PDB file of C-alpha atoms (C1' of nucleotides) in Angstrom:
ATOM      1  CA  MET A   1    -122.243   5.527  60.888  1.00  0.00           C
ATOM      2  CA  LYS A   2    -125.343   5.617  58.804  1.00  0.00           C
ATOM      3  CA  MET A   3    -123.693   5.340  55.475  1.00  0.00           C
ATOM      4  CA  VAL A   4    -123.220   1.661  55.409  1.00  0.00           C
ATOM      5  CA  GLN A   5    -121.269   0.856  52.372  1.00  0.00           C
ATOM      6  CA  GLU A   6    -122.387  -2.436  51.010  1.00  0.00           C
ATOM      7  CA  GLU A   7    -120.121  -2.225  48.038  1.00  0.00           C
ATOM      8  CA  ILE A   8    -117.405  -4.769  48.123  1.00  0.00           C
ATOM      9  CA  ILE A   9    -114.086  -3.140  48.759  1.00  0.00           C
ATOM     10  CA  ARG A  10    -111.453  -4.583  46.546  1.00  0.00           C
ATOM     11  CA  LYS A  11    -108.257  -5.791  48.117  1.00  0.00           C
ATOM     12  CA  GLY A  12    -105.095  -7.372  46.934  1.00  0.00           C
ATOM     13  CA  PRO A  13    -102.890  -6.644  43.991  1.00  0.00           C
ATOM     14  CA  TRP A  14    -103.711  -3.811  41.702  1.00  0.00           C
ATOM     15  CA  THR A  15    -104.432  -4.342  38.054  1.00  0.00           C
ATOM     16  CA  GLU A  16    -103.032  -2.219  35.280  1.00  0.00           C
ATOM     17  CA  GLN A  17    -106.446  -0.778  34.664  1.00  0.00           C
ATOM     18  CA  GLU A  18    -106.810   0.208  38.280  1.00  0.00           C
ATOM     19  CA  ASP A  19    -103.404   1.801  38.215  1.00  0.00           C
ATOM     20  CA  PHE A  20    -104.314   3.720  35.154  1.00  0.00           C
ATOM     21  CA  ASN A  21    -107.566   4.912  36.606  1.00  0.00           C
ATOM     22  CA  LEU A  22    -105.904   5.957  39.800  1.00  0.00           C
ATOM     23  CA  VAL A  23    -103.256   7.927  37.972  1.00  0.00           C
ATOM     24  CA  CYS A  24    -105.925   9.623  35.953  1.00  0.00           C
ATOM     25  CA  PHE A  25    -107.881  10.672  38.974  1.00  0.00           C
ATOM     26  CA  VAL A  26    -104.859  11.774  40.903  1.00  0.00           C
ATOM     27  CA  GLY A  27    -104.036  13.885  37.907  1.00  0.00           C
ATOM     28  CA  LEU A  28    -107.508  15.318  38.030  1.00  0.00           C
ATOM     29  CA  PHE A  29    -107.924  15.885  41.723  1.00  0.00           C
ATOM     30  CA  GLY A  30    -104.454  15.878  43.173  1.00  0.00           C
ATOM     31  CA  ASP A  31    -102.929  13.536  45.659  1.00  0.00           C
ATOM     32  CA  ARG A  32    -104.629  14.674  48.796  1.00  0.00           C
ATOM     33  CA  ARG A  33    -108.278  13.706  48.790  1.00  0.00           C
ATOM     34  CA  TRP A  34    -107.834   9.989  48.767  1.00  0.00           C
ATOM     35  CA  ASP A  35    -111.205   9.080  50.068  1.00  0.00           C
ATOM     36  CA  PHE A  36    -112.773  11.270  47.479  1.00  0.00           C
ATOM     37  CA  ILE A  37    -110.617   9.839  44.723  1.00  0.00           C
ATOM     38  CA  ALA A  38    -111.418   6.340  45.857  1.00  0.00           C
ATOM     39  CA  LYS A  39    -115.134   7.037  45.596  1.00  0.00           C
ATOM     40  CA  VAL A  40    -115.111   9.027  42.418  1.00  0.00           C
ATOM     41  CA  SER A  41    -112.795   6.723  40.529  1.00  0.00           C
ATOM     42  CA  GLY A  42    -115.066   3.782  40.984  1.00  0.00           C
ATOM     43  CA  LEU A  43    -112.105   1.651  41.952  1.00  0.00           C
ATOM     44  CA  ASN A  44    -113.876   0.109  44.922  1.00  0.00           C
ATOM     45  CA  ARG A  45    -110.742   0.604  46.927  1.00  0.00           C
ATOM     46  CA  THR A  46    -110.302   2.473  50.149  1.00  0.00           C
ATOM     47  CA  GLY A  47    -108.708   5.869  50.134  1.00  0.00           C
ATOM     48  CA  LYS A  48    -105.880   4.464  52.114  1.00  0.00           C
ATOM     49  CA  SER A  49    -105.300   1.776  49.580  1.00  0.00           C
ATOM     50  CA  CYS A  50    -105.282   4.319  46.771  1.00  0.00           C
ATOM     51  CA  ARG A  51    -102.845   6.513  48.598  1.00  0.00           C
ATOM     52  CA  LEU A  52    -100.552   3.633  49.312  1.00  0.00           C
ATOM     53  CA  ARG A  53    -100.584   2.497  45.735  1.00  0.00           C
ATOM     54  CA  TRP A  54     -99.790   5.978  44.553  1.00  0.00           C
ATOM     55  CA  VAL A  55     -97.098   6.678  47.084  1.00  0.00           C
ATOM     56  CA  ASN A  56     -95.354   3.362  46.826  1.00  0.00           C
ATOM     57  CA  TYR A  57     -95.728   2.506  43.214  1.00  0.00           C
ATOM     58  CA  LEU A  58     -97.304   5.006  40.894  1.00  0.00           C
ATOM     59  CA  HIS A  59     -95.724   8.241  41.979  1.00  0.00           C
ATOM     60  CA  PRO A  60     -93.728   9.553  39.030  1.00  0.00           C
ATOM     61  CA  GLY A  61     -90.640  10.446  40.997  1.00  0.00           C
ATOM     62  CA  LEU A  62     -90.036   7.006  42.312  1.00  0.00           C
ATOM     63  CA  LYS A  63     -86.669   5.500  41.776  1.00  0.00           C
ATOM     64  CA  ARG A  64     -86.676   1.774  41.373  1.00  0.00           C
ATOM     65  CA  GLY A  65     -84.116  -0.916  41.495  1.00  0.00           C
ATOM     66  CA  LYS A  66     -81.390  -1.793  43.875  1.00  0.00           C
ATOM     67  CA  MET A  67     -80.286   0.504  46.617  1.00  0.00           C
ATOM     68  CA  THR A  68     -76.988   2.098  45.798  1.00  0.00           C
ATOM     69  CA  PRO A  69     -74.155   1.767  48.316  1.00  0.00           C
ATOM     70  CA  GLN A  70     -74.595   5.454  48.985  1.00  0.00           C
ATOM     71  CA  GLU A  71     -78.218   4.959  49.796  1.00  0.00           C
ATOM     72  CA  GLU A  72     -77.465   1.966  51.924  1.00  0.00           C
ATOM     73  CA  ARG A  73     -75.048   3.949  54.012  1.00  0.00           C
ATOM     74  CA  LEU A  74     -77.497   6.776  54.336  1.00  0.00           C
ATOM     75  CA  VAL A  75     -80.281   4.491  55.416  1.00  0.00           C
ATOM     76  CA  LEU A  76     -78.110   2.903  58.027  1.00  0.00           C
ATOM     77  CA  GLU A  77     -76.813   6.182  59.283  1.00  0.00           C
ATOM     78  CA  LEU A  78     -80.249   7.742  59.434  1.00  0.00           C
ATOM     79  CA  HIS A  79     -81.723   4.742  61.087  1.00  0.00           C
ATOM     80  CA  SER A  80     -79.073   4.899  63.740  1.00  0.00           C
ATOM     81  CA  LYS A  81     -80.162   8.452  64.375  1.00  0.00           C
ATOM     82  CA  TRP A  82     -83.883   8.231  64.008  1.00  0.00           C
ATOM     83  CA  GLY A  83     -84.765   4.622  64.491  1.00  0.00           C
ATOM     84  CA  ASN A  84     -87.772   3.295  62.618  1.00  0.00           C
ATOM     85  CA  ARG A  85     -88.915   6.653  61.364  1.00  0.00           C
ATOM     86  CA  TRP A  86     -89.131   5.319  57.866  1.00  0.00           C
ATOM     87  CA  SER A  87     -90.992   8.166  56.334  1.00  0.00           C
ATOM     88  CA  ARG A  88     -88.499  10.621  57.665  1.00  0.00           C
ATOM     89  CA  ILE A  89     -85.622   8.567  56.403  1.00  0.00           C
ATOM     90  CA  ALA A  90     -87.345   8.274  53.065  1.00  0.00           C
ATOM     91  CA  ARG A  91     -87.471  12.027  52.775  1.00  0.00           C
ATOM     92  CA  LYS A  92     -83.705  12.047  52.700  1.00  0.00           C
ATOM     93  CA  LEU A  93     -83.650   9.561  49.870  1.00  0.00           C
ATOM     94  CA  PRO A  94     -85.374  11.045  46.893  1.00  0.00           C
ATOM     95  CA  GLY A  95     -87.282   8.505  44.932  1.00  0.00           C
ATOM     96  CA  ARG A  96     -87.373   5.965  47.713  1.00  0.00           C
ATOM     97  CA  THR A  97     -90.456   5.234  49.738  1.00  0.00           C
ATOM     98  CA  ASP A  98     -90.719   4.497  53.396  1.00  0.00           C
ATOM     99  CA  ASN A  99     -92.083   1.094  52.528  1.00  0.00           C
ATOM    100  CA  GLU A 100     -89.139   0.361  50.321  1.00  0.00           C
ATOM    101  CA  ILE A 101     -86.645   1.423  52.942  1.00  0.00           C
ATOM    102  CA  LYS A 102     -88.490  -0.491  55.577  1.00  0.00           C
ATOM    103  CA  ASN A 103     -88.430  -3.620  53.492  1.00  0.00           C
ATOM    104  CA  TYR A 104     -84.810  -3.091  52.649  1.00  0.00           C
ATOM    105  CA  TRP A 105     -83.905  -2.692  56.266  1.00  0.00           C
ATOM    106  CA  ARG A 106     -85.916  -5.685  57.239  1.00  0.00           C
ATOM    107  CA  THR A 107     -84.239  -8.043  54.829  1.00  0.00           C
ATOM    108  CA  HIS A 108     -80.732  -6.700  54.720  1.00  0.00           C
ATOM    109  CA  MET A 109     -80.344  -5.996  58.368  1.00  0.00           C
ATOM    110  CA  ARG A 110     -81.696  -9.360  59.254  1.00  0.00           C
ATOM    111  CA  LYS A 111     -79.119 -10.885  56.998  1.00  0.00           C
ATOM    112  CA  LYS A 112     -76.324  -8.844  58.502  1.00  0.00           C
ATOM    113  CA  ALA A 113     -77.536  -9.540  61.980  1.00  0.00           C
ATOM    114  CA  GLN A 114     -77.631 -13.231  61.285  1.00  0.00           C
ATOM    115  CA  GLU A 115     -74.174 -13.150  59.831  1.00  0.00           C
ATOM    116  CA  LYS A 116     -72.976 -11.244  62.809  1.00  0.00           C
ATOM    117  CA  LYS A 117     -74.637 -13.619  65.159  1.00  0.00           C
ATOM    118  CA  ARG A 118     -73.135 -16.553  63.413  1.00  0.00           C
ATOM    119  CA  ALA A 119     -69.716 -15.007  63.550  1.00  0.00           C
ATOM    120  CA  ALA A 120     -70.053 -14.190  67.211  1.00  0.00           C
ATOM    121  CA  SER A 121     -71.772 -17.293  68.505  1.00  0.00           C
ATOM    122  CA  PRO A 122     -68.986 -19.901  68.278  1.00  0.00           C
ATOM    123  CA  SER A 123     -66.728 -17.991  70.617  1.00  0.00           C
ATOM    124  CA  SER A 124     -69.784 -16.939  72.609  1.00  0.00           C
ATOM    125  CA  SER A 125     -68.086 -13.988  74.179  1.00  0.00           C
ATOM    126  CA  SER A 126     -70.834 -12.849  76.494  1.00  0.00           C
ATOM    127  CA  SER A 127     -69.469  -9.381  76.976  1.00  0.00           C
ATOM    128  CA  HIS A 128     -69.343  -8.825  73.275  1.00  0.00           C
ATOM    129  CA  CYS A 129     -72.976  -9.596  72.874  1.00  0.00           C
ATOM    130  CA  SER A 130     -74.083  -6.670  74.912  1.00  0.00           C
ATOM    131  CA  SER A 131     -73.480  -4.080  72.250  1.00  0.00           C
ATOM    132  CA  SER A 132     -75.428  -5.828  69.565  1.00  0.00           C
ATOM    133  CA  SER A 133     -77.942  -7.505  71.747  1.00  0.00           C
ATOM    134  CA  ASN A 134     -80.826  -5.583  70.337  1.00  0.00           C
ATOM    135  CA  ILE A 135     -80.545  -6.852  66.877  1.00  0.00           C
ATOM    136  CA  THR A 136     -80.141 -10.435  67.836  1.00  0.00           C
ATOM    137  CA  SER A 137     -82.549 -10.635  70.665  1.00  0.00           C
ATOM    138  CA  THR A 138     -85.806 -10.971  68.861  1.00  0.00           C
ATOM    139  CA  GLU A 139     -86.761 -13.570  71.384  1.00  0.00           C
ATOM    140  CA  GLY A 140     -86.429 -10.818  73.931  1.00  0.00           C
ATOM    141  CA  GLY A 141     -89.508  -9.147  72.585  1.00  0.00           C
ATOM    142  CA  ALA A 142     -88.180  -6.529  70.224  1.00  0.00           C
ATOM    143  CA  SER A 143     -88.450  -7.240  66.588  1.00  0.00           C
ATOM    144  CA  PHE A 144     -85.146  -7.445  64.840  1.00  0.00           C
ATOM    145  CA  TYR A 145     -85.483  -4.145  63.124  1.00  0.00           C
ATOM    146  CA  ASP A 146     -86.473  -2.367  66.249  1.00  0.00           C
ATOM    147  CA  THR A 147     -82.843  -1.812  66.701  1.00  0.00           C
ATOM    148  CA  GLY A 148     -82.222   1.803  66.232  1.00  0.00           C
ATOM    149  CA  GLY A 149     -83.561   4.885  67.842  1.00  0.00           C
ATOM    150  CA  LEU A 150     -83.913   4.016  71.433  1.00  0.00           C
ATOM    151  CA  GLU A 151     -86.146   6.973  71.849  1.00  0.00           C
ATOM    152  CA  ILE A 152     -88.620   5.268  69.664  1.00  0.00           C
ATOM    153  CA  LYS A 153     -89.725   3.115  72.483  1.00  0.00           C
ATOM    154  CA  ALA A 154     -89.387   5.814  75.054  1.00  0.00           C
ATOM    155  CA  SER A 155     -91.617   8.036  73.005  1.00  0.00           C
ATOM    156  CA  SER A 156     -93.827   5.469  71.442  1.00  0.00           C
ATOM    157  CA  GLY A 157     -96.755   7.661  72.270  1.00  0.00           C
ATOM    158  CA  ALA A 158     -95.302  10.445  70.223  1.00  0.00           C
ATOM    159  CA  LYS A 159     -95.556   8.481  67.065  1.00  0.00           C
ATOM    160  CA  LYS A 160     -95.849  11.601  65.092  1.00  0.00           C
ATOM    161  CA  THR A 161     -94.093  14.740  66.042  1.00  0.00           C
ATOM    162  CA  GLY A 162     -95.523  18.085  65.281  1.00  0.00           C
ATOM    163  CA  GLY A 163     -94.504  20.207  62.343  1.00  0.00           C
ATOM    164  CA  ASP A 164     -91.255  20.127  60.464  1.00  0.00           C
ATOM    165  CA  HIS A 165     -89.668  22.764  62.630  1.00  0.00           C
ATOM    166  CA  GLN A 166     -90.605  20.749  65.648  1.00  0.00           C
ATOM    167  CA  GLU A 167     -89.097  17.747  63.978  1.00  0.00           C
ATOM    168  CA  GLN A 168     -85.880  19.579  63.379  1.00  0.00           C
ATOM    169  CA  GLU A 169     -85.698  20.523  67.004  1.00  0.00           C
ATOM    170  CA  ASP A 170     -86.290  16.945  67.904  1.00  0.00           C
ATOM    171  CA  GLU A 171     -83.637  15.870  65.484  1.00  0.00           C
ATOM    172  CA  LYS A 172     -81.096  18.091  67.141  1.00  0.00           C
ATOM    173  CA  LYS A 173     -81.922  16.604  70.465  1.00  0.00           C
ATOM    174  CA  ARG A 174     -81.880  13.141  69.100  1.00  0.00           C
ATOM    175  CA  ASP A 175     -78.561  13.681  67.419  1.00  0.00           C
ATOM    176  CA  GLN A 176     -77.009  14.195  70.788  1.00  0.00           C
ATOM    177  CA  LYS A 177     -78.172  10.831  71.991  1.00  0.00           C
ATOM    178  CA  GLU A 178     -76.550   7.535  71.419  1.00  0.00           C
ATOM    179  CA  TYR A 179     -78.323   4.577  70.025  1.00  0.00           C
ATOM    180  CA  SER A 180     -77.695   0.940  70.151  1.00  0.00           C
ATOM    181  CA  LEU A 181     -77.658   0.657  66.430  1.00  0.00           C
ATOM    182  CA  ASP A 182     -74.514   2.693  66.403  1.00  0.00           C
ATOM    183  CA  ASP A 183     -72.846  -0.229  67.962  1.00  0.00           C
ATOM    184  CA  ILE A 184     -74.466  -2.583  65.566  1.00  0.00           C
ATOM    185  CA  TRP A 185     -73.444  -0.469  62.698  1.00  0.00           C
ATOM    186  CA  LYS A 186     -69.907  -0.365  63.925  1.00  0.00           C
ATOM    187  CA  ASP A 187     -70.037  -4.105  63.898  1.00  0.00           C
ATOM    188  CA  ILE A 188     -71.161  -4.045  60.344  1.00  0.00           C
ATOM    189  CA  ASN A 189     -68.255  -1.769  59.496  1.00  0.00           C
ATOM    190  CA  LEU A 190     -70.026   1.286  58.343  1.00  0.00           C
ATOM    191  CA  PRO A 191     -67.707   3.509  56.366  1.00  0.00           C
ATOM    192  CA  GLU A 192     -67.554   7.027  57.649  1.00  0.00           C
ATOM    193  CA  VAL A 193     -70.580   9.056  56.848  1.00  0.00           C
ATOM    194  CA  ASN A 194     -69.799  12.569  57.778  1.00  0.00           C
ATOM    195  CA  SER A 195     -72.905  14.374  56.957  1.00  0.00           C
ATOM    196  CA  ILE A 196     -76.447  13.530  56.204  1.00  0.00           C
ATOM    197  CA  GLU A 197     -77.271  14.703  52.760  1.00  0.00           C
ATOM    198  CA  PRO A 198     -79.948  13.621  50.419  1.00  0.00           C
ATOM    199  CA  VAL A 199     -78.519  11.270  47.890  1.00  0.00           C
ATOM    200  CA  TYR A 200     -78.690  13.723  45.078  1.00  0.00           C
ATOM    201  CA  ASN A 201     -75.088  13.422  44.068  1.00  0.00           C
ATOM    202  CA  GLY A 202     -74.919  11.382  40.982  1.00  0.00           C
ATOM    203  CA  TYR A 203     -78.414  10.119  41.411  1.00  0.00           C
ATOM    204  CA  SER A 204     -80.671  13.072  41.084  1.00  0.00           C
ATOM    205  CA  GLU A 205     -80.755  12.894  37.357  1.00  0.00           C
ATOM    206  CA  GLU A 206     -81.273   9.223  37.477  1.00  0.00           C
ATOM    207  CA  ALA A 207     -84.046   9.740  39.913  1.00  0.00           C
ATOM    208  CA  CYS A 208     -85.738  12.191  37.649  1.00  0.00           C
ATOM    209  CA  ASN A 209     -85.150  10.227  34.531  1.00  0.00           C
ATOM    210  CA  ILE A 210     -87.852   7.829  35.313  1.00  0.00           C
ATOM    211  CA  ILE A 211     -87.971   6.473  31.827  1.00  0.00           C
ATOM    212  CA  SER A 212     -84.585   4.967  32.426  1.00  0.00           C
ATOM    213  CA  CYS A 213     -85.719   3.089  35.452  1.00  0.00           C
ATOM    214  CA  PRO A 214     -85.724  -0.629  34.924  1.00  0.00           C
ATOM    215  CA  LEU A 215     -89.221  -1.045  36.098  1.00  0.00           C
ATOM    216  CA  MET A 216     -90.442   1.628  33.795  1.00  0.00           C
ATOM    217  CA  ALA A 217     -89.541  -0.376  30.767  1.00  0.00           C
ATOM    218  CA  SER A 218     -93.043  -0.265  29.434  1.00  0.00           C
ATOM    219  CA  PRO A 219     -93.947   3.366  29.203  1.00  0.00           C
ATOM    220  CA  ALA A 220     -97.106   4.369  30.957  1.00  0.00           C
ATOM    221  CA  PRO A 221     -98.724   7.751  30.603  1.00  0.00           C
ATOM    222  CA  TRP A 222     -97.718   8.996  33.994  1.00  0.00           C
ATOM    223  CA  GLU A 223     -94.073   8.471  33.227  1.00  0.00           C
ATOM    224  CA  TYR A 224     -94.057  11.437  31.001  1.00  0.00           C
ATOM    225  CA  CYS A 225     -95.290  13.860  33.578  1.00  0.00           C
ATOM    226  CA  PRO A 226     -93.203  13.843  36.706  1.00  0.00           C
ATOM    227  CA  ASP A 227     -95.193  16.462  38.533  1.00  0.00           C
ATOM    228  CA  SER A 228     -98.634  16.097  37.261  1.00  0.00           C
ATOM    229  CA  LEU A 229    -100.494  14.725  34.379  1.00  0.00           C
ATOM    230  CA  TRP A 230    -101.363  18.257  33.488  1.00  0.00           C
ATOM    231  CA  LYS A 231     -97.803  19.420  33.267  1.00  0.00           C
ATOM    232  CA  MET A 232     -96.724  17.565  30.176  1.00  0.00           C
ATOM    233  CA  ASP A 233     -95.402  19.580  27.326  1.00  0.00           C
ATOM    234  CA  GLU A 234     -96.597  19.299  23.821  1.00  0.00           C
ATOM    235  CA  GLU A 235     -94.157  16.636  22.777  1.00  0.00           C
ATOM    236  CA  GLU A 236     -94.830  14.552  25.804  1.00  0.00           C
ATOM    237  CA  SER A 237     -98.523  14.808  25.348  1.00  0.00           C
ATOM    238  CA  LYS A 238     -98.107  13.607  21.809  1.00  0.00           C
ATOM    239  CA  MET A 239     -96.369  10.562  23.135  1.00  0.00           C
ATOM    240  CA  PHE A 240     -99.071  10.051  25.631  1.00  0.00           C
ATOM    241  CA  LEU A 241    -102.284  10.872  23.962  1.00  0.00           C
ATOM    242  CA  PRO A 242    -102.309   8.719  20.858  1.00  0.00           C
ATOM    243  CA  THR A 243    -102.398   5.510  22.814  1.00  0.00           C
ATOM    244  CA  THR A 244    -104.344   6.429  25.852  1.00  0.00           C
ATOM    245  CA  SER A 245    -106.413   9.483  25.244  1.00  0.00           C
ATOM    246  CA  ASP A 246    -109.609   7.534  25.028  1.00  0.00           C
ATOM    247  CA  GLN A 247    -109.046   5.925  28.346  1.00  0.00           C
ATOM    248  CA  PHE A 248    -107.907   9.131  29.895  1.00  0.00           C
ATOM    249  CA  LEU A 249    -110.859  11.033  28.600  1.00  0.00           C
ATOM    250  CA  SER A 250    -113.187   8.381  29.820  1.00  0.00           C
ATOM    251  CA  CYS A 251    -111.636   8.730  33.241  1.00  0.00           C
ATOM    252  CA  PHE A 252    -112.116  12.425  33.033  1.00  0.00           C
ATOM    253  CA  GLU A 253    -115.702  12.091  31.945  1.00  0.00           C
ATOM    254  CA  TYR A 254    -116.323   9.535  34.621  1.00  0.00           C
ATOM    255  CA  GLY A 255    -114.906  11.819  37.243  1.00  0.00           C
ATOM    256  CA  LYS A 256    -116.874  14.748  35.993  1.00  0.00           C
ATOM    257  CA  ALA A 257    -120.041  12.747  35.956  1.00  0.00           C
ATOM    258  CA  SER A 258    -119.393  11.540  39.450  1.00  0.00           C
ATOM    259  CA  LEU A 259    -118.906  15.066  40.615  1.00  0.00           C
ATOM    260  CA  THR A 260    -122.015  16.431  39.008  1.00  0.00           C
ATOM    261  CA  GLY A 261    -124.039  13.421  39.974  1.00  0.00           C
TER     262      GLY A 261
ATOM    263  C1'  DA B   1     -88.036 -32.824  38.634  1.00  0.00           C
ATOM    264  C1'  DA B   2     -90.057 -31.898  43.043  1.00  0.00           C
ATOM    265  C1'  DG B   3     -90.055 -29.947  47.418  1.00  0.00           C
ATOM    266  C1'  DC B   4     -88.184 -26.604  50.532  1.00  0.00           C
ATOM    267  C1'  DT B   5     -86.244 -22.310  52.127  1.00  0.00           C
ATOM    268  C1'  DC B   6     -85.331 -17.697  51.832  1.00  0.00           C
ATOM    269  C1'  DA B   7     -85.434 -12.992  50.100  1.00  0.00           C
ATOM    270  C1'  DC B   8     -88.076  -9.590  48.313  1.00  0.00           C
ATOM    271  C1'  DC B   9     -91.931  -6.730  47.691  1.00  0.00           C
ATOM    272  C1'  DA B  10     -96.746  -5.195  47.641  1.00  0.00           C
ATOM    273  C1'  DA B  11    -100.405  -4.405  50.360  1.00  0.00           C
ATOM    274  C1'  DC B  12    -103.246  -4.366  54.573  1.00  0.00           C
ATOM    275  C1'  DC B  13    -104.139  -3.033  59.399  1.00  0.00           C
ATOM    276  C1'  DG B  14    -104.342  -0.286  63.451  1.00  0.00           C
ATOM    277  C1'  DC B  15    -103.160   3.788  65.602  1.00  0.00           C
ATOM    278  C1'  DA B  16    -102.306   8.661  66.030  1.00  0.00           C
ATOM    279  C1'  DC B  17    -102.326  13.177  64.325  1.00  0.00           C
ATOM    280  C1'  DA B  18    -104.447  16.885  61.340  1.00  0.00           C
ATOM    281  C1'  DT B  19    -108.170  19.094  59.490  1.00  0.00           C
ATOM    282  C1'  DC B  20    -112.887  20.014  58.876  1.00  0.00           C
ATOM    283  C1'  DT B  21    -117.638  20.924  60.353  1.00  0.00           C
TER     284       DT B  21
ATOM    285  C1'  DC C   1    -114.681  23.068  71.504  1.00  0.00           C
ATOM    286  C1'  DA C   2    -115.958  18.390  70.401  1.00  0.00           C
ATOM    287  C1'  DG C   3    -116.845  14.941  67.248  1.00  0.00           C
ATOM    288  C1'  DA C   4    -116.260  13.271  62.567  1.00  0.00           C
ATOM    289  C1'  DT C   5    -113.491  12.496  58.827  1.00  0.00           C
ATOM    290  C1'  DG C   6    -109.230  12.312  56.309  1.00  0.00           C
ATOM    291  C1'  DT C   7    -104.438  11.382  56.108  1.00  0.00           C
ATOM    292  C1'  DG C   8     -99.868   9.639  57.352  1.00  0.00           C
ATOM    293  C1'  DC C   9     -97.027   6.396  59.599  1.00  0.00           C
ATOM    294  C1'  DG C  10     -95.085   2.159  61.373  1.00  0.00           C
ATOM    295  C1'  DG C  11     -95.771  -2.702  61.902  1.00  0.00           C
ATOM    296  C1'  DT C  12     -97.045  -6.879  59.929  1.00  0.00           C
ATOM    297  C1'  DT C  13     -98.491 -10.331  56.664  1.00  0.00           C
ATOM    298  C1'  DG C  14     -99.007 -12.921  52.439  1.00  0.00           C
ATOM    299  C1'  DG C  15     -97.663 -13.965  47.692  1.00  0.00           C
ATOM    300  C1'  DT C  16     -94.108 -15.018  44.533  1.00  0.00           C
ATOM    301  C1'  DG C  17     -89.903 -16.193  42.405  1.00  0.00           C
ATOM    302  C1'  DA C  18     -85.072 -17.698  42.748  1.00  0.00           C
ATOM    303  C1'  DG C  19     -81.843 -20.690  44.580  1.00  0.00           C
ATOM    304  C1'  DC C  20     -80.779 -24.856  46.962  1.00  0.00           C
ATOM    305  C1'  DT C  21     -81.143 -29.753  48.331  1.00  0.00           C
TER     306       DT C  21
END
DNA sequence: AAGCTCACCAACCGCACATCT
DNA sequence: CAGATGTGCGGTTGGTGAGCT
């Protein structure tokens, strides 16, 4: 590596200004070239950091707030099938990110596991423990949320499967397996979930109506353009431009200047 | 009121795969 | 085809606020 970057890479929480800049540049250049965006935007962040911020927080389609019972069931069901494939699970929950689901699982499952453990421990029925041993045996090496998807450990090398069609094949195979979390989930009294469907029913509109999201209480420019900053209609742009056009234009100019040198 | 614990969430890190040159 | 670079994913950590003692 010859290009030694002496610039200080910023870390930690993002500021509003950084968010704004990032949104601007993603609008300009799309959400693929993160390294490029990181450089051009002058954010002094890594591409990875920019991507993460966008994916987990700034993406217009994100749904915020508490998981609905429907989503909870779906997460649990999918996790029992796929294990810790958070990104894959997230794809079945529009508006939710893998990080969000991961965090949710981490906290809620720990809670449930603890409750379960507490309920089971006084009687200390050793045979009973076997089915849910995974979730309670963190001391055994596995982290508590390493509960589902036994194949995850078997195929730890295959962290990423190939294309989507390959994934679907894998899914079929995986569906025929049994996983320990099934047992755990039975313990937790999962209501019947017959089919795995994205949680569109009753939520799709909510998911799209990002303005209604609690966290979106203070309108930001990107809220008005779910797909891209460039796809806002006239009315939306009127809402957007009066307050932020200067900043946005400056971003644009900055990006252009960076491109042309 | 102060200290402590816990839950939640944002963000970073390392690894592996994909794409480019 | 191999190495470099970019991207995505899963695991982990640290900060913060709410609730409890």
